[in-house]
Structure formats: structure tokens, C-alpha cells
mmCIF file of C-alpha atoms and ligand atoms in Angstrom:
data_model
loop_
_atom_site.group_PDB
_atom_site.id
_atom_site.type_symbol
_atom_site.label_atom_id
_atom_site.label_comp_id
_atom_site.label_asym_id
_atom_site.label_seq_id
_atom_site.Cartn_x
_atom_site.Cartn_y
_atom_site.Cartn_z
ATOM 1 C CA MET I 1 0.000 0.000 0.000
ATOM 2 C CA GLU I 2 1.274 3.390 -0.943
ATOM 3 C CA ASN I 3 0.658 5.370 2.214
ATOM 4 C CA ARG I 4 1.658 2.518 4.451
ATOM 5 C CA ILE I 5 2.739 3.508 7.950
ATOM 6 C CA PRO I 6 5.275 0.986 9.270
ATOM 7 C CA VAL I 7 5.529 0.201 12.959
ATOM 8 C CA TYR I 8 9.105 1.463 12.893
ATOM 9 C CA GLN I 9 11.712 2.929 10.575
ATOM 10 C CA PRO I 10 15.094 4.438 11.320
ATOM 11 C CA THR I 11 15.926 8.081 10.703
ATOM 12 C CA LEU I 12 19.293 8.312 8.909
ATOM 13 C CA LEU I 13 19.584 12.032 8.238
ATOM 14 C CA GLY I 14 22.758 12.910 10.160
ATOM 15 C CA ASN I 15 26.384 12.024 9.462
ATOM 16 C CA GLU I 16 25.686 8.355 8.680
ATOM 17 C CA ARG I 17 26.538 8.659 4.990
ATOM 18 C CA LYS I 18 29.615 10.825 5.602
ATOM 19 C CA TYR I 19 31.088 8.487 8.214
ATOM 20 C CA VAL I 20 30.335 5.331 6.202
ATOM 21 C CA ASN I 21 32.052 6.920 3.202
ATOM 22 C CA GLU I 22 35.054 7.593 5.418
ATOM 23 C CA CYS I 23 35.195 3.869 6.157
ATOM 24 C CA LEU I 24 35.008 3.021 2.470
ATOM 25 C CA ASP I 25 37.559 5.648 1.429
ATOM 26 C CA SER I 26 39.991 4.537 4.127
ATOM 27 C CA THR I 27 39.336 0.800 3.476
ATOM 28 C CA TRP I 28 38.728 0.281 7.235
ATOM 29 C CA ILE I 29 35.498 -1.664 6.839
ATOM 30 C CA SER I 30 36.083 -4.598 9.173
ATOM 31 C CA SER I 31 36.164 -4.674 12.964
ATOM 32 C CA LYS I 32 39.183 -2.417 13.337
ATOM 33 C CA GLY I 33 39.096 1.309 12.682
ATOM 34 C CA LYS I 34 38.608 4.596 14.434
ATOM 35 C CA PHE I 35 34.804 4.590 14.645
ATOM 36 C CA ILE I 36 34.765 1.586 16.977
ATOM 37 C CA ALA I 37 36.516 3.424 19.808
ATOM 38 C CA GLU I 38 34.771 6.711 18.985
ATOM 39 C CA PHE I 39 31.353 5.103 19.208
ATOM 40 C CA GLU I 40 32.245 3.212 22.395
ATOM 41 C CA ASN I 41 33.572 6.348 24.081
ATOM 42 C CA ALA I 42 30.669 8.530 23.020
ATOM 43 C CA PHE I 43 28.239 5.864 24.195
ATOM 44 C CA ALA I 44 29.897 5.394 27.579
ATOM 45 C CA ASN I 45 29.864 9.146 27.967
ATOM 46 C CA TYR I 46 26.213 9.429 27.025
ATOM 47 C CA ILE I 47 24.932 6.956 29.592
ATOM 48 C CA ASN I 48 27.676 7.787 32.077
ATOM 49 C CA VAL I 49 29.394 4.444 32.506
ATOM 50 C CA GLU I 50 33.099 3.555 32.717
ATOM 51 C CA HIS I 51 33.413 0.915 30.007
ATOM 52 C CA ALA I 52 31.540 0.130 26.806
ATOM 53 C CA THR I 53 32.374 -2.473 24.175
ATOM 54 C CA THR I 54 30.630 -2.817 20.810
ATOM 55 C CA VAL I 55 29.265 -6.163 19.604
ATOM 56 C CA CYS I 56 27.514 -7.398 16.477
ATOM 57 C CA ASN I 57 23.974 -7.533 17.895
ATOM 58 C CA GLY I 58 21.978 -7.190 21.097
ATOM 59 C CA THR I 59 21.506 -10.919 21.593
ATOM 60 C CA VAL I 60 25.218 -11.688 21.730
ATOM 61 C CA ALA I 61 25.612 -8.654 23.996
ATOM 62 C CA ILE I 62 23.491 -10.489 26.585
ATOM 63 C CA HIS I 63 25.353 -13.746 25.999
ATOM 64 C CA LEU I 64 28.657 -11.939 26.519
ATOM 65 C CA ALA I 65 27.428 -10.251 29.707
ATOM 66 C CA LEU I 66 26.456 -13.656 31.135
ATOM 67 C CA LEU I 67 29.784 -15.208 30.086
ATOM 68 C CA ALA I 68 31.650 -12.335 31.725
ATOM 69 C CA LEU I 69 29.795 -13.082 34.965
ATOM 70 C CA GLY I 70 30.763 -16.743 34.689
ATOM 71 C CA ILE I 71 27.169 -17.936 34.486
ATOM 72 C CA GLY I 72 26.668 -21.425 33.091
ATOM 73 C CA SER I 73 25.308 -24.894 33.581
ATOM 74 C CA GLY I 74 23.514 -25.446 36.903
ATOM 75 C CA ASP I 75 22.844 -21.739 37.398
ATOM 76 C CA GLU I 76 19.475 -20.005 37.318
ATOM 77 C CA VAL I 77 18.856 -16.505 36.019
ATOM 78 C CA ILE I 78 15.601 -14.732 36.830
ATOM 79 C CA VAL I 79 14.094 -12.939 33.838
ATOM 80 C CA PRO I 80 10.656 -11.485 33.040
ATOM 81 C CA THR I 81 8.498 -13.752 30.888
ATOM 82 C CA LEU I 82 7.155 -10.695 29.054
ATOM 83 C CA THR I 83 10.248 -9.863 27.017
ATOM 84 C CA TYR I 84 11.768 -10.411 23.618
ATOM 85 C CA ILE I 85 12.935 -14.000 23.145
ATOM 86 C CA ALA I 86 16.625 -12.995 23.071
ATOM 87 C CA SER I 87 16.699 -12.254 26.817
ATOM 88 C CA ALA I 88 15.788 -15.868 27.623
ATOM 89 C CA ASN I 89 17.719 -17.508 24.779
ATOM 90 C CA ALA I 90 20.991 -15.860 25.790
ATOM 91 C CA ILE I 91 20.593 -17.437 29.233
ATOM 92 C CA ALA I 92 19.951 -20.832 27.635
ATOM 93 C CA TYR I 93 23.090 -20.464 25.425
ATOM 94 C CA THR I 94 25.260 -20.521 28.553
ATOM 95 C CA GLY I 95 23.641 -23.725 29.828
ATOM 96 C CA ALA I 96 21.928 -21.835 32.647
ATOM 97 C CA LYS I 97 18.185 -21.983 33.205
ATOM 98 C CA PRO I 98 15.924 -18.970 32.666
ATOM 99 C CA VAL I 99 13.448 -18.703 35.546
ATOM 100 C CA PHE I 100 10.475 -16.591 34.536
ATOM 101 C CA VAL I 101 8.662 -13.992 36.578
ATOM 102 C CA ASP I 102 5.395 -12.202 36.042
ATOM 103 C CA SER I 103 4.885 -8.527 35.216
ATOM 104 C CA LEU I 104 3.367 -5.645 37.142
ATOM 105 C CA ALA I 105 -0.052 -4.697 35.795
ATOM 106 C CA ASP I 106 0.626 -0.952 35.819
ATOM 107 C CA THR I 107 4.165 -0.536 34.421
ATOM 108 C CA TRP I 108 4.338 -3.938 32.636
ATOM 109 C CA GLN I 109 7.843 -4.407 34.097
ATOM 110 C CA MET I 110 9.107 -7.433 36.062
ATOM 111 C CA ASN I 111 7.385 -7.898 39.412
ATOM 112 C CA PRO I 112 9.959 -7.665 42.252
ATOM 113 C CA ALA I 113 7.732 -9.661 44.630
ATOM 114 C CA ASP I 114 7.657 -12.516 42.127
ATOM 115 C CA VAL I 115 11.446 -12.197 41.708
ATOM 116 C CA ARG I 116 11.824 -12.740 45.437
ATOM 117 C CA ALA I 117 9.530 -15.766 45.295
ATOM 118 C CA LYS I 118 11.596 -17.404 42.522
ATOM 119 C CA ILE I 119 15.002 -17.241 44.229
ATOM 120 C CA THR I 120 16.557 -20.663 44.916
ATOM 121 C CA PRO I 121 20.043 -21.757 46.042
ATOM 122 C CA ASN I 122 20.954 -21.966 42.312
ATOM 123 C CA THR I 123 19.993 -18.397 41.468
ATOM 124 C CA ARG I 124 23.009 -16.422 40.325
ATOM 125 C CA ALA I 125 21.560 -13.334 38.691
ATOM 126 C CA ILE I 126 18.507 -11.223 37.995
ATOM 127 C CA MET I 127 18.082 -9.887 34.477
ATOM 128 C CA ALA I 128 16.042 -6.705 34.437
ATOM 129 C CA VAL I 129 14.531 -5.894 31.031
ATOM 130 C CA HIS I 130 13.330 -2.311 30.657
ATOM 131 C CA LEU I 131 10.419 -3.227 28.438
ATOM 132 C CA TYR I 132 9.323 -0.755 25.745
ATOM 133 C CA GLY I 133 11.575 1.900 27.266
ATOM 134 C CA HIS I 134 10.048 1.994 30.754
ATOM 135 C CA PRO I 135 12.628 1.383 33.498
ATOM 136 C CA CYS I 136 12.139 -1.473 35.969
ATOM 137 C CA ASP I 137 11.915 -0.829 39.704
ATOM 138 C CA MET I 138 15.691 -0.662 40.075
ATOM 139 C CA GLN I 139 15.776 0.281 43.722
ATOM 140 C CA THR I 140 13.876 -2.831 44.797
ATOM 141 C CA LEU I 141 15.764 -5.088 42.383
ATOM 142 C CA LYS I 142 19.091 -3.757 43.668
ATOM 143 C CA GLU I 143 18.009 -4.380 47.247
ATOM 144 C CA ILE I 144 17.044 -7.961 46.404
ATOM 145 C CA CYS I 145 20.408 -8.546 44.678
ATOM 146 C CA LYS I 146 22.230 -7.228 47.697
ATOM 147 C CA GLU I 147 20.206 -9.261 50.143
ATOM 148 C CA TYR I 148 20.743 -12.551 48.256
ATOM 149 C CA ASP I 149 24.191 -11.765 46.825
ATOM 150 C CA LEU I 150 23.054 -11.983 43.196
ATOM 151 C CA PHE I 151 24.389 -10.331 40.060
ATOM 152 C CA LEU I 152 22.188 -7.747 38.386
ATOM 153 C CA ILE I 153 22.140 -7.651 34.581
ATOM 154 C CA GLU I 154 20.159 -5.031 32.674
ATOM 155 C CA ASP I 155 18.865 -5.761 29.185
ATOM 156 C CA CYS I 156 18.497 -2.175 27.936
ATOM 157 C CA ALA I 157 17.847 -3.102 24.292
ATOM 158 C CA GLU I 158 14.623 -1.081 24.353
ATOM 159 C CA ALA I 159 15.700 1.608 26.750
ATOM 160 C CA ILE I 160 18.436 3.906 25.532
ATOM 161 C CA GLY I 161 17.470 7.326 26.859
ATOM 162 C CA SER I 162 15.447 5.899 29.769
ATOM 163 C CA LEU I 163 16.147 7.220 33.257
ATOM 164 C CA TYR I 164 15.361 5.865 36.695
ATOM 165 C CA LYS I 165 15.642 8.603 39.328
ATOM 166 C CA ASN I 166 17.572 10.673 36.780
ATOM 167 C CA GLN I 167 20.184 7.968 36.283
ATOM 168 C CA HIS I 168 20.485 6.234 32.905
ATOM 169 C CA VAL I 169 19.409 2.595 32.828
ATOM 170 C CA GLY I 170 22.316 0.228 32.314
ATOM 171 C CA THR I 171 24.312 1.810 35.128
ATOM 172 C CA PHE I 172 22.535 0.116 38.055
ATOM 173 C CA GLY I 173 23.587 -3.469 37.515
ATOM 174 C CA ASP I 174 26.930 -5.272 37.334
ATOM 175 C CA ILE I 175 26.798 -5.396 33.547
ATOM 176 C CA SER I 176 24.264 -4.232 30.958
ATOM 177 C CA THR I 177 23.484 -4.574 27.293
ATOM 178 C CA PHE I 178 21.996 -2.553 24.436
ATOM 179 C CA SER I 179 20.769 -3.400 20.930
ATOM 180 C CA PHE I 180 21.057 -1.330 17.756
ATOM 181 C CA PHE I 181 18.770 -3.371 15.522
ATOM 182 C CA GLY I 182 16.980 -1.375 12.813
ATOM 183 C CA ASN I 183 13.887 -0.697 14.920
ATOM 184 C CA LYS I 184 15.693 0.342 18.089
ATOM 185 C CA THR I 185 15.940 4.001 19.154
ATOM 186 C CA ILE I 186 19.434 4.263 17.664
ATOM 187 C CA THR I 187 20.539 1.729 15.091
ATOM 188 C CA THR I 188 23.636 0.395 13.386
ATOM 189 C CA GLY I 189 21.627 -2.026 11.221
ATOM 190 C CA GLU I 190 22.639 -4.916 13.460
ATOM 191 C CA GLY I 191 24.647 -4.143 16.547
ATOM 192 C CA GLY I 192 24.875 -4.012 20.298
ATOM 193 C CA MET I 193 26.880 -2.772 23.266
ATOM 194 C CA VAL I 194 27.971 -4.226 26.593
ATOM 195 C CA VAL I 195 28.611 -1.700 29.367
ATOM 196 C CA THR I 196 29.887 -1.959 32.922
ATOM 197 C CA ASN I 197 31.582 0.042 35.642
ATOM 198 C CA ASN I 198 33.657 -3.012 36.561
ATOM 199 C CA TYR I 199 37.018 -3.205 34.740
ATOM 200 C CA TYR I 200 37.371 -6.922 35.421
ATOM 201 C CA LEU I 201 34.002 -7.683 33.785
ATOM 202 C CA TYR I 202 34.888 -5.427 30.851
ATOM 203 C CA GLU I 203 38.147 -7.327 30.353
ATOM 204 C CA ARG I 204 36.365 -10.679 30.468
ATOM 205 C CA ALA I 205 33.676 -9.507 28.022
ATOM 206 C CA THR I 206 36.210 -8.214 25.475
ATOM 207 C CA HIS I 207 38.287 -11.388 25.860
ATOM 208 C CA PHE I 208 35.271 -13.596 25.048
ATOM 209 C CA LYS I 209 34.217 -11.230 22.245
ATOM 210 C CA GLY I 210 37.552 -11.465 20.410
ATOM 211 C CA GLN I 211 38.039 -15.252 20.110
ATOM 212 C CA GLY I 212 39.632 -15.495 23.552
ATOM 213 C CA LEU I 213 42.842 -14.038 22.140
ATOM 214 C CA ASP I 214 45.660 -13.489 24.604
ATOM 215 C CA LYS I 215 46.408 -9.785 24.949
ATOM 216 C CA ASP I 216 50.170 -10.165 24.556
ATOM 217 C CA ARG I 217 50.591 -13.178 22.302
ATOM 218 C CA GLN I 218 49.340 -13.389 18.704
ATOM 219 C CA TYR I 219 47.238 -16.457 17.807
ATOM 220 C CA TRP I 220 47.324 -17.704 21.378
ATOM 221 C CA HIS I 221 43.863 -18.405 22.755
ATOM 222 C CA ASP I 222 43.347 -19.410 26.373
ATOM 223 C CA ILE I 223 39.551 -19.806 26.410
ATOM 224 C CA ILE I 224 36.917 -20.825 23.863
ATOM 225 C CA GLY I 225 35.913 -17.361 22.735
ATOM 226 C CA TYR I 226 33.549 -16.000 20.123
ATOM 227 C CA ASN I 227 33.672 -13.577 17.236
ATOM 228 C CA TYR I 228 31.083 -11.074 18.453
ATOM 229 C CA ARG I 229 32.781 -7.948 17.063
ATOM 230 C CA MET I 230 31.051 -4.986 15.435
ATOM 231 C CA THR I 231 32.356 -3.594 12.141
ATOM 232 C CA ASN I 232 33.769 -0.101 11.752
ATOM 233 C CA ILE I 233 30.944 0.618 9.282
ATOM 234 C CA CYS I 234 28.305 -0.192 11.900
ATOM 235 C CA ALA I 235 30.164 1.874 14.493
ATOM 236 C CA ALA I 236 30.283 4.780 12.031
ATOM 237 C CA ILE I 237 26.494 4.623 11.681
ATOM 238 C CA GLY I 238 26.154 4.251 15.450
ATOM 239 C CA LEU I 239 28.217 7.350 16.140
ATOM 240 C CA ALA I 240 26.129 9.380 13.676
ATOM 241 C CA GLN I 241 22.939 8.039 15.284
ATOM 242 C CA LEU I 242 24.117 8.875 18.785
ATOM 243 C CA GLU I 243 24.765 12.477 17.692
ATOM 244 C CA GLN I 244 21.028 12.751 16.968
ATOM 245 C CA ILE I 245 19.664 10.953 19.998
ATOM 246 C CA ASP I 246 18.257 13.993 21.776
ATOM 247 C CA SER I 247 16.045 14.853 18.826
ATOM 248 C CA PHE I 248 14.907 11.219 18.466
ATOM 249 C CA LEU I 249 13.999 11.011 22.143
ATOM 250 C CA SER I 250 12.166 14.310 22.346
ATOM 251 C CA ARG I 251 10.077 13.417 19.291
ATOM 252 C CA LYS I 252 9.265 9.976 20.699
ATOM 253 C CA ILE I 253 8.081 11.556 23.927
ATOM 254 C CA GLU I 254 5.870 13.939 21.929
ATOM 255 C CA ILE I 255 4.453 11.014 19.978
ATOM 256 C CA ALA I 256 3.605 9.165 23.206
ATOM 257 C CA ALA I 257 1.885 12.309 24.539
ATOM 258 C CA LEU I 258 -0.192 12.608 21.346
ATOM 259 C CA TYR I 259 -1.293 8.969 21.616
ATOM 260 C CA LYS I 260 -2.178 9.349 25.288
ATOM 261 C CA GLU I 261 -4.150 12.504 24.639
ATOM 262 C CA ALA I 262 -6.123 10.865 21.826
ATOM 263 C CA PHE I 263 -7.105 7.885 24.004
ATOM 264 C CA LYS I 264 -7.731 9.692 27.258
ATOM 265 C CA ASN I 265 -11.516 9.338 27.064
ATOM 266 C CA SER I 266 -11.508 5.847 25.593
ATOM 267 C CA GLU I 267 -11.190 2.346 26.986
ATOM 268 C CA ILE I 268 -7.691 2.076 25.561
ATOM 269 C CA SER I 269 -5.074 2.025 28.288
ATOM 270 C CA PHE I 270 -1.349 2.744 28.418
ATOM 271 C CA HIS I 271 1.292 1.527 30.808
ATOM 272 C CA ALA I 272 1.775 3.930 33.663
ATOM 273 C CA GLU I 273 4.872 6.108 33.887
ATOM 274 C CA HIS I 274 5.770 6.518 37.537
ATOM 275 C CA ALA I 275 7.036 9.857 38.793
ATOM 276 C CA ASP I 276 10.601 8.670 39.403
ATOM 277 C CA VAL I 277 11.176 7.360 35.872
ATOM 278 C CA ASN I 278 11.585 8.893 32.439
ATOM 279 C CA SER I 279 10.473 6.425 29.802
ATOM 280 C CA SER I 280 12.088 6.765 26.387
ATOM 281 C CA TYR I 281 8.926 5.285 24.800
ATOM 282 C CA TRP I 282 10.746 2.971 22.464
ATOM 283 C CA MET I 283 7.388 1.540 21.372
ATOM 284 C CA CYS I 284 4.114 3.198 22.272
ATOM 285 C CA SER I 285 1.894 0.348 23.267
ATOM 286 C CA ILE I 286 -1.760 0.159 24.181
ATOM 287 C CA LEU I 287 -4.101 -2.365 25.722
ATOM 288 C CA VAL I 288 -7.527 -3.002 24.262
ATOM 289 C CA PRO I 289 -10.267 -3.899 26.751
ATOM 290 C CA LYS I 290 -10.893 -7.459 25.491
ATOM 291 C CA PRO I 291 -8.424 -9.996 24.062
ATOM 292 C CA TYR I 292 -10.625 -10.786 21.052
ATOM 293 C CA GLN I 293 -10.511 -7.132 19.970
ATOM 294 C CA ARG I 294 -6.743 -7.179 19.602
ATOM 295 C CA ASP I 295 -6.289 -9.151 16.400
ATOM 296 C CA LEU I 296 -9.417 -7.595 14.932
ATOM 297 C CA LEU I 297 -8.091 -4.123 15.594
ATOM 298 C CA CYS I 298 -4.698 -5.028 14.102
ATOM 299 C CA ALA I 299 -6.430 -6.437 11.013
ATOM 300 C CA TYR I 300 -8.517 -3.304 10.697
ATOM 301 C CA LEU I 301 -5.474 -1.045 11.045
ATOM 302 C CA ALA I 302 -3.623 -3.170 8.460
ATOM 303 C CA SER I 303 -6.538 -2.595 6.090
ATOM 304 C CA GLN I 304 -5.922 1.133 6.573
ATOM 305 C CA GLY I 305 -2.207 0.740 5.793
ATOM 306 C CA ILE I 306 -1.158 0.972 9.439
ATOM 307 C CA GLU I 307 1.319 -1.659 10.576
ATOM 308 C CA THR I 308 1.213 -2.745 14.232
ATOM 309 C CA ARG I 309 2.711 -5.536 16.320
ATOM 310 C CA PRO I 310 1.210 -7.584 19.100
ATOM 311 C CA LEU I 311 2.903 -7.248 22.472
ATOM 312 C CA PHE I 312 5.420 -10.039 23.073
ATOM 313 C CA TYR I 313 3.996 -13.474 23.753
ATOM 314 C CA PRO I 314 5.205 -14.387 27.241
ATOM 315 C CA VAL I 315 8.300 -16.543 26.777
ATOM 316 C CA HIS I 316 7.105 -19.230 29.221
ATOM 317 C CA THR I 317 4.276 -20.033 26.767
ATOM 318 C CA MET I 318 6.681 -20.907 23.921
ATOM 319 C CA PRO I 319 7.350 -24.609 23.255
ATOM 320 C CA MET I 320 11.005 -24.708 24.317
ATOM 321 C CA TYR I 321 10.339 -22.931 27.606
ATOM 322 C CA ALA I 322 6.842 -24.215 28.394
ATOM 323 C CA ASN I 323 7.409 -26.686 31.162
ATOM 324 C CA GLY I 324 6.126 -27.003 34.684
ATOM 325 C CA PHE I 325 2.721 -25.540 33.814
ATOM 326 C CA ALA I 326 3.826 -22.127 34.978
ATOM 327 C CA LYS I 327 1.174 -19.454 35.078
ATOM 328 C CA HIS I 328 2.019 -15.775 34.845
ATOM 329 C CA ALA I 329 -1.414 -14.224 34.787
ATOM 330 C CA VAL I 330 -0.481 -10.573 34.316
ATOM 331 C CA ALA I 331 2.013 -11.170 31.499
ATOM 332 C CA GLU I 332 -0.436 -13.519 29.776
ATOM 333 C CA ASP I 333 -3.196 -10.926 29.968
ATOM 334 C CA LEU I 334 -0.931 -8.123 28.673
ATOM 335 C CA GLY I 335 0.371 -10.386 25.920
ATOM 336 C CA LEU I 336 -3.163 -11.034 24.686
ATOM 337 C CA ARG I 337 -4.439 -7.439 24.823
ATOM 338 C CA GLY I 338 -1.395 -5.349 23.892
ATOM 339 C CA ILE I 339 -0.505 -3.690 20.596
ATOM 340 C CA ASN I 340 2.642 -1.768 19.607
ATOM 341 C CA LEU I 341 1.741 1.298 17.579
ATOM 342 C CA PRO I 342 3.958 3.054 15.032
ATOM 343 C CA SER I 343 6.522 4.931 17.148
ATOM 344 C CA TYR I 344 9.361 6.209 14.963
ATOM 345 C CA PRO I 345 10.587 9.800 15.228
ATOM 346 C CA SER I 346 9.730 10.864 11.669
ATOM 347 C CA LEU I 347 6.037 10.001 12.150
ATOM 348 C CA SER I 348 4.035 13.182 11.474
ATOM 349 C CA ASN I 349 1.265 14.585 13.677
ATOM 350 C CA GLU I 350 -1.179 13.978 10.799
ATOM 351 C CA GLN I 351 -0.191 10.318 10.637
ATOM 352 C CA ILE I 352 -0.675 9.969 14.390
ATOM 353 C CA ARG I 353 -4.087 11.577 14.078
ATOM 354 C CA PHE I 354 -4.953 9.127 11.297
ATOM 355 C CA ILE I 355 -3.899 6.189 13.479
ATOM 356 C CA THR I 356 -5.681 7.353 16.637
ATOM 357 C CA ASP I 357 -8.881 8.173 14.730
ATOM 358 C CA ALA I 358 -8.866 4.697 13.210
ATOM 359 C CA ILE I 359 -8.422 3.105 16.642
ATOM 360 C CA ASN I 360 -11.101 5.231 18.277
ATOM 361 C CA ILE I 361 -13.545 4.409 15.489
ATOM 362 C CA PHE I 362 -12.828 0.710 15.877
ATOM 363 C CA ILE I 363 -13.245 0.718 19.645
ATOM 364 C CA GLY I 364 -16.472 2.718 19.363
ATOM 365 C CA GLU I 365 -17.821 0.325 16.731
ATOM 366 C CA SER I 366 -16.912 -2.809 18.588
ATOM 367 C CA LYS I 367 -18.594 -1.418 21.706
ATOM 368 C CA SER I 368 -21.856 -0.616 19.944
ATOM 369 C CA THR I 369 -21.839 -4.087 18.421
ATOM 370 C CA THR I 370 -22.474 -6.264 21.433
ATOM 371 C CA LEU I 371 -22.714 -9.428 19.374
ATOM 372 C CA SER I 372 -20.036 -11.823 18.208
ATOM 373 C CA LYS I 373 -16.550 -10.954 17.080
ATOM 374 C CA HIS I 374 -17.460 -12.088 13.567
ATOM 375 C CA LYS I 375 -20.051 -9.363 13.450
ATOM 376 C CA VAL I 376 -17.482 -6.821 14.549
ATOM 377 C CA LEU I 377 -15.135 -7.915 11.837
ATOM 378 C CA ASP I 378 -17.883 -7.884 9.202
ATOM 379 C CA LYS I 379 -18.944 -4.441 10.171
ATOM 380 C CA ILE I 380 -15.493 -2.996 10.159
ATOM 381 C CA LEU I 381 -13.961 -4.638 7.164
ATOM 382 C CA ASN I 382 -16.958 -4.272 4.846
HETATM 383 C C1 LIG B 401 15.987 -6.128 20.473
HETATM 384 C C2 LIG B 401 16.135 -6.810 21.756
HETATM 385 C C3 LIG B 401 17.257 -7.606 22.065
HETATM 386 C C4 LIG B 401 18.398 -7.888 21.148
HETATM 387 O O1 LIG B 401 18.085 -7.978 19.847
HETATM 388 P P1 LIG B 401 19.066 -8.032 18.607
HETATM 389 O O2 LIG B 401 18.088 -8.067 17.495
HETATM 390 O O3 LIG B 401 19.883 -9.268 18.725
HETATM 391 O O4 LIG B 401 19.932 -6.801 18.565
HETATM 392 C C5 LIG B 401 17.336 -8.149 23.329
HETATM 393 N N1 LIG B 401 16.395 -7.937 24.253
HETATM 394 C C6 LIG B 401 15.321 -7.175 24.017
HETATM 395 C C7 LIG B 401 14.344 -6.947 25.119
HETATM 396 C C8 LIG B 401 15.141 -6.605 22.750
HETATM 397 O O5 LIG B 401 14.061 -5.860 22.523
#
């Protein structure tokens, strides 16, 4: 469709082209070159952390963070079930077991009371995931980690620009990760970052990232490492993206405000932003009142050229993690009623109006039609 509104698209209007051309002109296109260190330094500076190391995507960033902490077979890592699959898979890669916790109904973030309930003698770490750009309750999670002597990992893939009590997420835990996939707030195409204030963890992460190469001896490898390096080209794009982050974030916050305003008198609800957090609104997401309305609304919006995504399916419901008949009622409910709306910075106010009008019409229609969902669909699509 011609006027199709995607759920996300990157904005590449800064120095991306210039810096990438510098890579090409200089022939430094692989994982050595000046943009790697420049991007890492600028990034560490931006979130205010001691050490940052680039990697080739956000999934391996999490794997590397876990390896740096020495997590492996026999260990348990507590993770929210309502997250992107990569958070759980990276735990499984190490041989450790992901232990899922439910979400809070208001912020949609991991429930600290459930975290407490899931701690066993095998628990080594808690992985906080700042879902859709809203920070987790870091104070409580930090207290729990201290009390039980657990590592704290932050998966900040969706949360660059998010603050908890005016401190950037990713600086609360022992080690944290970011993603720069094409739909993330800043992108390098594929890419990620591991950050920490602990030099020892930084050293371990970079050692694993670079094939376990000995620092002082060429072609001597003392562990089974990985090639998780980012290219200079990706770092060049990342640096250019980071230069524009303030404008991306302020526009995303405006977009969230426009959505909230448009739905304030409707049955559509948003996740709550508590006073001590600043959400970066990676994805603006809504809940429809009834699960059956969700897919119907998405189909209707698709018919209008508006692309949406369902909220994540809780990971504990997927075949490879569905054992023990676990029930996470809040995450399951959110997963069935939630929709990600288009949320990219170059979205115009007119486009947002078009989207919110379409949603309000749908919700109004489906309310006045008290009969079956087939009727609703008939009425709306015909
Ligand atoms: C995007 C994302 C990742 C990592 O994704 P990559 O595509 O590998 O960069 C990890 N966790 C969460 C919560 C994400 O949204």
C-alpha cells in the first residue's frame, strides 16, 4: 500500500553517509578502525558508565554479559516472561536456566515480589529488562540482589534514553546490554553494546568477544571465545545516530503524549509512567479492553495501511520454555491485549491523528456491536 505507515523505521539524516564513506575511502570496513573506539567512548559518555564495548547484535551482547559473569550450567537466572525471546535464549546459550517472573499490571515491568519468590540456592543473577523503554523498579531489584548476593544484569535493548531517578538505565547493575537493531531508538543495522563500571568484567567480556585471544601473544587463545565484534561501518552509523539521539527522544516523547491525549476518554489504556522514571517510549503500546478485539483491531489497522505488532507473547508459553505448567497471569493478559503502535521519530502529527482516529472508530464500533466478534469484523472490514 502506498501510504503505508510501518511500525518502525530508522531516521538516517545525520552524518551516517559521511562516516560510512570515510570507512570506504579509508578501506577500514572490518572490525578495526577509528569509529569503533569513537562510538564506544561517546556511548559510555552518554549513559555515564566507565566501560563500553561494541558487539555485532543485542543478543550476543546479553550472551557476553552472562559469560563475563561466569554464568553457566547449573545456574538459574531470573528474567521477566514478558520480554523479547533474546533475553531468555541468551541465558539458555550458557547452559543456565531462565526462571520466569510475572509482570506488574501498571508498568508492565518485572514484578519484584515474584522475583523474590523465585530465588533458589541456584539463582546467580537477575536480568532486568526495561520493556518498551520503561525502566524497571531498580531500587527494589538492587536491594534484592544485595540481600541474596546476586548479580544484576540489565537488558536495555529497548531503553536507551530511559532514566530511573535521573540515572540512565544500564548503570545500576553489574553489567548491561543494548541493541542497535533497525527498529531500536538508535541503530547500526545490526549491533549491540555491553557496558559496565567493573574493569574486570569489561576485560572478560572483550576477551570472550575477540576469540579469547591473549592480549600479549598473537594467535594464542586461552579460552573458547567467540567472534562477536562490530564492524567499523556499523560503528560509524552508530556514532552518527548517537549524535542525533536527543532529537529522536524528544520526538518519541511527543508522539507518546499525542497517543495518550487521543485515548484519554476511551477504553484504551497505556502503561503507567511513575514519577521517578523517564520512559524513552521505544514503542508506544496500548491495551484493548478485550483480548478478542486485539487481532481484529490489528487487522482493521492493516486494512488502513497501518502496521502494528502484538505485544510479546510471554516466553514461558513458547514450546522450548513451556514446562512445569507455569502461570504468569499478568504477562499472559498483557500479551493477549497489547498492541505496539507506530513509534518512529519521523512520524508526522497527521499520521498519528490518522492512526488514533482509526483506533477510536474501531473501539467505538466494537462497543456498539455487542454481538459476536465475527459481526465486529464484518462491520469494520466491509
Ligand atoms: C531487540 C532486543 C534484544 C536484542 O536484539 P538483537 O536483534 O539481537 O539486537 C534483546 N532484548 C530485548 C528486550 C530486545 O528488545
